[in-house]
Amino acid sequence: MKKLQRASSKKSQTIDSQLLIELCQIHAPSGEEGPVKDFLLRYIKKESNNWKQKPQIIQGEEFQDCLILKFGKPRTAIFAHMDTVGFTVRYFNQLLSIGSPDADTETKLVGRDSLGEIECELEYDKENHAFYKFGRTIERGTSLTYKILFHESKDYIESAYLDNRLGIYNALKVAETLKDGLIIFSCWEEHGGGAVGYLADYIYKKWKVRQALISDITWVSDGVDHGKGVAISLRDRNLPRKTFVEKIIHIAKKYQIDHQLEVEGMGSSDGGELQKSPVPFDWCFVGAPEQHAHTPHEKVHKHDIITMIDLYNCLMKEL
Amino acid sequence: MKKLQRASSKKSQTIDSQLLIELCQIHAPSGEEGPVKDFLLRYIKKESNNWKQKPQIIQGEEFQDCLILKFGKPRTAIFAHMDTVGFTVRYFNQLLSIGSPDADTETKLVGRDSLGEIECELEYDKENHAFYKFGRTIERGTSLTYKILFHESKDYIESAYLDNRLGIYNALKVAETLKDGLIIFSCWEEHGGGAVGYLADYIYKKWKVRQALISDITWVSDGVDHGKGVAISLRDRNLPRKTFVEKIIHIAKKYQIDHQLEVEGMGSSDGGELQKSPVPFDWCFVGAPEQHAHTPHEKVHKHDIITMIDLYNCLMKEL
Amino acid sequence: MKKLQRASSKKSQTIDSQLLIELCQIHAPSGEEGPVKDFLLRYIKKESNNWKQKPQIIQGEEFQDCLILKFGKPRTAIFAHMDTVGFTVRYFNQLLSIGSPDADTETKLVGRDSLGEIECELEYDKENHAFYKFGRTIERGTSLTYKILFHESKDYIESAYLDNRLGIYNALKVAETLKDGLIIFSCWEEHGGGAVGYLADYIYKKWKVRQALISDITWVSDGVDHGKGVAISLRDRNLPRKTFVEKIIHIAKKYQIDHQLEVEGMGSSDGGELQKSPVPFDWCFVGAPEQHAHTPHEKVHKHDIITMIDLYNCLMKEL
């Protein structure tokens, strides 16, 4: 089985940048995840012909804009959120945050209202309130997201919204060879949640699945570096059950996959929602670290993406 | 159908002040909503003879002090919370907040303990801690609410607890002609919630209802004025699903009902609880704006109440 | 029945210090409650032979590390959390809090990693960040808890983790004579919760139980003293339903059990989780007050422990 892993590792050494760019460019801040769902449905319809197994696709109004892929006899679910941070237009030229965006003045923001396409600039006043600068008034409630400037070098990828389009990318790559498992594309992660509760309830009642991996992007910090492998998070603001996290570390070691152990006191994820949901989920955040989180130029090392996919492939087999 | 709406609008031009006063005067801070429930049961028993349709009344210990009215084949639920802000007597003459009351010193507070009726005065020390001034010690845990001073002018109504007795008033007016729908009177909205989760679970499992309108009172602000019509809230601290909010705006436009679009970054409601509950609810806050929120003299324009009722009548038909 | 109560009161005048020391010494911060569960399973297996009734023991992966004891036909559930506050080792010699520990510099902390047993010292820098001082590096993610220094005097017991090993102790003493009821040992109470939701859901669906007593430790304050009897909490950050709390006070008075009424604006417990869970629970916090909460030397008066057990015995019969 170790052989198998190395083969797969080799195969995934290249990042499918085209897919990642397309994912990053979809305008879908929290509450407006529909376009990502539509993209995924088209992508899966086409690509799943080449997958080892075609998943059952579960969707509908009772899942709002979420999407569930079911492969074989699932024991573990991968959660990848579809939404991003951004801004909502308030009154006059005021902007409110969606999630916690972190951008400099003059950052280019894009969106669309009934008068047409928008590309405007971000500004701040002295009290750090956000505003837009644009040739006309933008309609109330219009959402704006960062304009995508995707940059790839030998080792790094840099773009807005690697959080969490890379988490989705990871899930799609794992899907190619997945035998048994669930892949869940969730909503509202950046802004207080609201979907993971009913998704968890559904999959627990339907298939008794109560193990979850959070396919999301974390932070480069004083203990987690670029290029040293996928991060396994032992805790953030929430504390997952220790015995489950230890199983994951054990599997990473067994398959000799480069990884880093993260220990944080802040930050949350779909894992935090699972923790608080009235379903007995064990969960662990497993994801590549990035620099410049929630800015227009998030930066991730390719080795950390590759080891992330490798580790998920192993975990979905072993857990 | 537009004709129908205009007729109903005409009919509701007058506010039933007597009913509203009675509602405002009920002492029922969060955790003690029983008296509002009892009032509603008496009112509905008597008045529903004149309604187009008698609702099924659902109540009992498993709903604590909440109340559900079921009309026909429900597709959408109206949520109106029964509780208000207020104070709890702590030790000595100390007061703790229930929700976030906002009252000046010398405000009259009323309540009752085993020694009898209480009418006392609110005081603050230099650190802004609240106290009561009264001729005797009040028993620990006694709740106090604002004394009601109801004032009606040609255009405005002013009173404590229009938030949310006006939301209840709206629901009762909509009930008069409602064909299909649920009306839900909820608890604890002002103090962290606790009832909406099980109410949502119940109505979703029982009737597959997953659309909700939050019948509650919002704020006059730099973008929302008195007298310009009911506010449709595009967001507050929580982000409802955009596609649902857009449906509501569409219906308001179609029926030419005066309305204002609200966009806020703070504040929450029963909608926030629905968002976080493990049930896939679409929700939107639709309510008249008020000045002086959570003070003893909340102020609402009558036109905003009338358009609120008009819009709810249309929404309950169309959604 | 009052006679019965007094007899039981007499019987419980002595504290079983040996059991309490053993409970306090178990290393089980939030997320690592397994060792308490294991201790309880061994204890119950042995001791329940002497109980009036042997309970049904409900456990398994779908309850994570939680444990349910079912006696007869349950109407009310006792919740006692198993976890404690503590620290997680981060990078270098940094420590992160588990819950909200409150300890002075040089406090002895204990734990274990793959290199062996740990007994180290707590330190703070100028910005009040916590660190450990130890002869070697401790592995990332290792948890540390206070070293137990148990002290018993004529009237008091002093130790780390009386919160909540005393709540467990109370539950075990009540178990000795319990006829109908549930005893639930929960997880994560000190760090954001995560188990009470599914436990509440389970017991409500299985046995329609929706009354809960929170067997936990509260604070000595300006209104609650040492030695004046068990505290019945009318509110903390959360507001339980007033009618339920009043039932409990009524029973305490009827059985003439020394008690104090607590009214707080802060603090939470498993009761807060019940309040927010999508199940219609009535709950009340009933527990002995302690000084020096969350420090290594929590201090409780024996009379308050004895009246706590007495009151629980009565409540489980009467509610």
CSV table of C-alpha atoms in Angstrom, one decimal, chain A residues 115-310:
chain,number,residue,atom,x,y,z
A,115,LEU,CA,-27.0,48.0,-13.9
A,116,GLY,CA,-24.2,45.7,-15.0
A,117,GLU,CA,-20.7,44.5,-14.2
A,118,ILE,CA,-18.7,46.3,-11.5
A,119,GLU,CA,-15.0,46.7,-11.0
A,120,CYS,CA,-14.3,49.2,-8.3
A,121,GLU,CA,-11.6,50.1,-5.7
A,122,LEU,CA,-11.5,49.6,-2.0
A,123,GLU,CA,-11.0,52.6,0.3
A,124,TYR,CA,-10.8,53.2,4.1
A,125,ASP,CA,-11.5,56.2,6.2
A,126,LYS,CA,-9.6,57.1,9.3
A,127,GLU,CA,-11.7,54.9,11.5
A,128,ASN,CA,-10.9,52.0,9.2
A,129,HIS,CA,-14.5,51.8,7.7
A,130,ALA,CA,-14.5,50.3,4.2
A,131,PHE,CA,-15.9,52.1,1.2
A,132,TYR,CA,-15.9,51.6,-2.6
A,133,LYS,CA,-14.8,54.1,-5.2
A,134,PHE,CA,-16.8,53.7,-8.5
A,135,GLY,CA,-18.3,55.9,-11.2
A,136,ARG,CA,-21.8,55.2,-10.1
A,137,THR,CA,-23.9,54.1,-7.1
A,138,ILE,CA,-23.9,50.4,-6.5
A,139,GLU,CA,-27.2,48.8,-5.5
A,140,ARG,CA,-27.8,48.0,-1.8
A,141,GLY,CA,-26.9,44.5,-0.9
A,142,THR,CA,-24.6,43.9,-3.9
A,143,SER,CA,-21.7,41.7,-3.0
A,144,LEU,CA,-18.1,42.4,-4.0
A,145,THR,CA,-15.2,40.0,-4.1
A,146,TYR,CA,-11.5,40.4,-4.8
A,147,LYS,CA,-10.5,40.5,-8.5
A,148,ILE,CA,-8.4,37.4,-9.2
A,149,LEU,CA,-4.7,37.9,-10.0
A,150,PHE,CA,-3.5,34.3,-10.2
A,151,HIS,CA,0.3,33.8,-10.1
A,152,GLU,CA,2.2,30.5,-10.4
A,153,SER,CA,5.9,30.1,-9.8
A,154,LYS,CA,8.0,26.9,-9.7
A,155,ASP,CA,7.1,26.3,-6.0
A,156,TYR,CA,4.2,28.5,-5.1
A,157,ILE,CA,0.7,29.4,-6.1
A,158,GLU,CA,-0.6,32.9,-5.3
A,159,SER,CA,-4.2,34.1,-5.6
A,160,ALA,CA,-7.2,35.3,-3.8
A,161,TYR,CA,-9.5,32.6,-2.5
A,162,LEU,CA,-7.1,29.7,-2.3
A,163,ASP,CA,-9.1,29.6,0.9
A,164,ASN,CA,-11.0,27.5,0.1
A,165,ARG,CA,-10.9,26.8,-3.6
A,166,LEU,CA,-7.8,24.7,-2.9
A,167,GLY,CA,-9.8,22.8,-0.4
A,168,ILE,CA,-12.3,22.1,-3.1
A,169,TYR,CA,-9.5,21.3,-5.6
A,170,ASN,CA,-8.2,18.7,-3.1
A,171,ALA,CA,-11.6,17.1,-2.7
A,172,LEU,CA,-11.9,16.8,-6.5
A,173,LYS,CA,-8.5,15.3,-6.9
A,174,VAL,CA,-9.3,12.8,-4.1
A,175,ALA,CA,-12.6,12.0,-5.9
A,176,GLU,CA,-10.7,10.6,-8.8
A,177,THR,CA,-9.7,7.5,-7.0
A,178,LEU,CA,-12.1,7.4,-4.1
A,179,LYS,CA,-13.8,4.1,-3.3
A,180,ASP,CA,-15.8,4.7,-0.1
A,181,GLY,CA,-16.5,8.1,1.3
A,182,LEU,CA,-18.5,11.3,1.2
A,183,ILE,CA,-17.4,14.7,-0.2
A,184,ILE,CA,-19.4,17.6,1.0
A,185,PHE,CA,-19.4,21.1,-0.4
A,186,SER,CA,-20.7,23.4,2.3
A,187,CYS,CA,-21.8,27.0,2.6
A,188,TRP,CA,-21.4,30.1,4.9
A,189,GLU,CA,-18.1,28.9,6.5
A,190,GLU,CA,-16.6,32.3,6.4
A,191,HIS,CA,-19.5,34.0,8.0
A,192,GLY,CA,-20.9,32.2,11.0
A,193,GLY,CA,-21.9,28.9,9.4
A,194,GLY,CA,-25.4,27.5,9.0
A,195,ALA,CA,-25.1,24.5,6.7
A,196,VAL,CA,-22.8,22.0,8.4
A,197,GLY,CA,-25.4,21.3,11.1
A,198,TYR,CA,-28.0,19.9,8.7
A,199,LEU,CA,-25.4,18.2,6.5
A,200,ALA,CA,-24.0,16.4,9.5
A,201,ASP,CA,-27.4,15.4,10.7
A,202,TYR,CA,-28.3,14.1,7.2
A,203,ILE,CA,-25.2,12.0,6.7
A,204,TYR,CA,-25.2,10.6,10.2
A,205,LYS,CA,-28.8,9.5,10.0
A,206,LYS,CA,-28.5,8.2,6.5
A,207,TRP,CA,-25.1,6.4,6.6
A,208,LYS,CA,-24.0,6.5,10.3
A,209,VAL,CA,-21.0,8.6,9.1
A,210,ARG,CA,-19.5,10.5,12.0
A,211,GLN,CA,-15.9,10.9,11.0
A,212,ALA,CA,-14.9,14.1,9.2
A,213,LEU,CA,-11.9,15.7,7.6
A,214,ILE,CA,-11.9,19.4,7.1
A,215,SER,CA,-10.4,20.1,3.7
A,216,ASP,CA,-9.5,23.8,4.2
A,217,ILE,CA,-6.5,26.1,4.2
A,218,THR,CA,-4.6,27.1,7.4
A,219,TRP,CA,-1.9,29.6,8.3
A,220,VAL,CA,1.8,29.7,8.0
A,221,SER,CA,2.9,30.5,11.6
A,222,ASP,CA,5.9,30.3,14.0
A,223,GLY,CA,5.4,26.5,14.0
A,224,VAL,CA,4.1,25.8,10.5
A,225,ASP,CA,6.2,26.6,7.4
A,226,HIS,CA,5.8,26.7,3.7
A,227,GLY,CA,6.9,23.5,1.9
A,228,LYS,CA,7.2,21.2,4.9
A,229,GLY,CA,4.0,19.3,4.1
A,230,VAL,CA,0.3,19.3,4.8
A,231,ALA,CA,-0.7,20.6,8.3
A,232,ILE,CA,-2.7,18.3,10.7
A,233,SER,CA,-4.3,20.6,13.2
A,234,LEU,CA,-4.4,19.3,16.7
A,235,ARG,CA,-6.6,22.2,17.8
A,236,ASP,CA,-7.7,25.7,17.0
A,237,ARG,CA,-10.3,27.6,18.9
A,238,ASN,CA,-12.1,24.2,19.1
A,239,LEU,CA,-10.7,21.0,20.5
A,240,PRO,CA,-11.3,17.9,18.4
A,241,ARG,CA,-11.4,14.5,20.3
A,242,LYS,CA,-7.7,13.7,20.9
A,243,THR,CA,-8.0,10.0,20.0
A,244,PHE,CA,-9.3,10.8,16.5
A,245,VAL,CA,-6.5,13.3,15.8
A,246,GLU,CA,-4.0,10.8,17.0
A,247,LYS,CA,-5.3,8.2,14.5
A,248,ILE,CA,-4.7,10.7,11.7
A,249,ILE,CA,-1.1,11.4,12.8
A,250,HIS,CA,-0.5,7.6,13.0
A,251,ILE,CA,-1.7,7.2,9.4
A,252,ALA,CA,0.4,10.1,8.1
A,253,LYS,CA,3.5,8.5,9.8
A,254,LYS,CA,2.7,5.0,8.5
A,255,TYR,CA,2.5,6.3,4.9
A,256,GLN,CA,5.5,8.5,5.4
A,257,ILE,CA,3.7,11.6,4.1
A,258,ASP,CA,5.4,14.9,4.9
A,259,HIS,CA,3.2,16.7,7.4
A,260,GLN,CA,3.4,19.3,10.1
A,261,LEU,CA,1.5,19.4,13.4
A,262,GLU,CA,-0.4,22.6,14.0
A,263,VAL,CA,-1.5,23.8,17.5
A,264,GLU,CA,-3.5,27.0,17.6
A,265,GLY,CA,-5.7,28.8,20.1
A,266,MET,CA,-7.7,30.8,17.6
A,267,GLY,CA,-9.5,30.3,14.2
A,268,SER,CA,-12.3,27.9,13.4
A,269,SER,CA,-13.6,25.9,10.4
A,270,ASP,CA,-16.4,23.7,9.4
A,271,GLY,CA,-14.9,21.5,12.2
A,272,GLY,CA,-16.1,24.0,14.8
A,273,GLU,CA,-19.6,23.7,13.4
A,274,LEU,CA,-19.4,19.9,13.6
A,275,GLN,CA,-18.2,20.2,17.2
A,276,LYS,CA,-21.2,22.2,18.1
A,277,SER,CA,-23.8,20.4,16.0
A,278,PRO,CA,-26.0,17.9,17.9
A,279,VAL,CA,-24.4,15.0,16.2
A,280,PRO,CA,-21.4,13.0,17.7
A,281,PHE,CA,-18.8,13.9,15.0
A,282,ASP,CA,-15.1,13.2,15.3
A,283,TRP,CA,-13.3,15.7,13.1
A,284,CYS,CA,-9.8,16.9,12.2
A,285,PHE,CA,-8.7,19.9,10.1
A,286,VAL,CA,-6.1,18.7,7.5
A,287,GLY,CA,-4.9,21.3,5.0
A,288,ALA,CA,-2.1,23.2,3.4
A,289,PRO,CA,-0.8,26.3,5.2
A,290,GLU,CA,-1.0,29.7,3.5
A,291,GLN,CA,0.5,33.1,3.9
A,292,HIS,CA,-1.5,36.3,3.7
A,293,ALA,CA,-4.8,34.6,4.7
A,294,HIS,CA,-8.0,36.4,3.5
A,295,THR,CA,-6.0,38.9,1.4
A,296,PRO,CA,-6.1,39.1,-2.4
A,297,HIS,CA,-2.8,37.3,-2.6
A,298,GLU,CA,-2.9,34.1,-0.5
A,299,LYS,CA,0.2,32.0,-1.1
A,300,VAL,CA,0.6,28.3,-0.8
A,301,HIS,CA,3.5,26.0,-1.5
A,302,LYS,CA,2.9,23.3,-4.1
A,303,HIS,CA,4.5,20.5,-2.0
A,304,ASP,CA,1.9,21.3,0.7
A,305,ILE,CA,-0.9,20.9,-1.8
A,306,ILE,CA,0.5,17.6,-3.1
A,307,THR,CA,1.0,16.1,0.4
A,308,MET,CA,-2.5,17.2,1.3
A,309,ILE,CA,-4.0,15.2,-1.6
A,310,ASP,CA,-1.7,12.3,-0.8
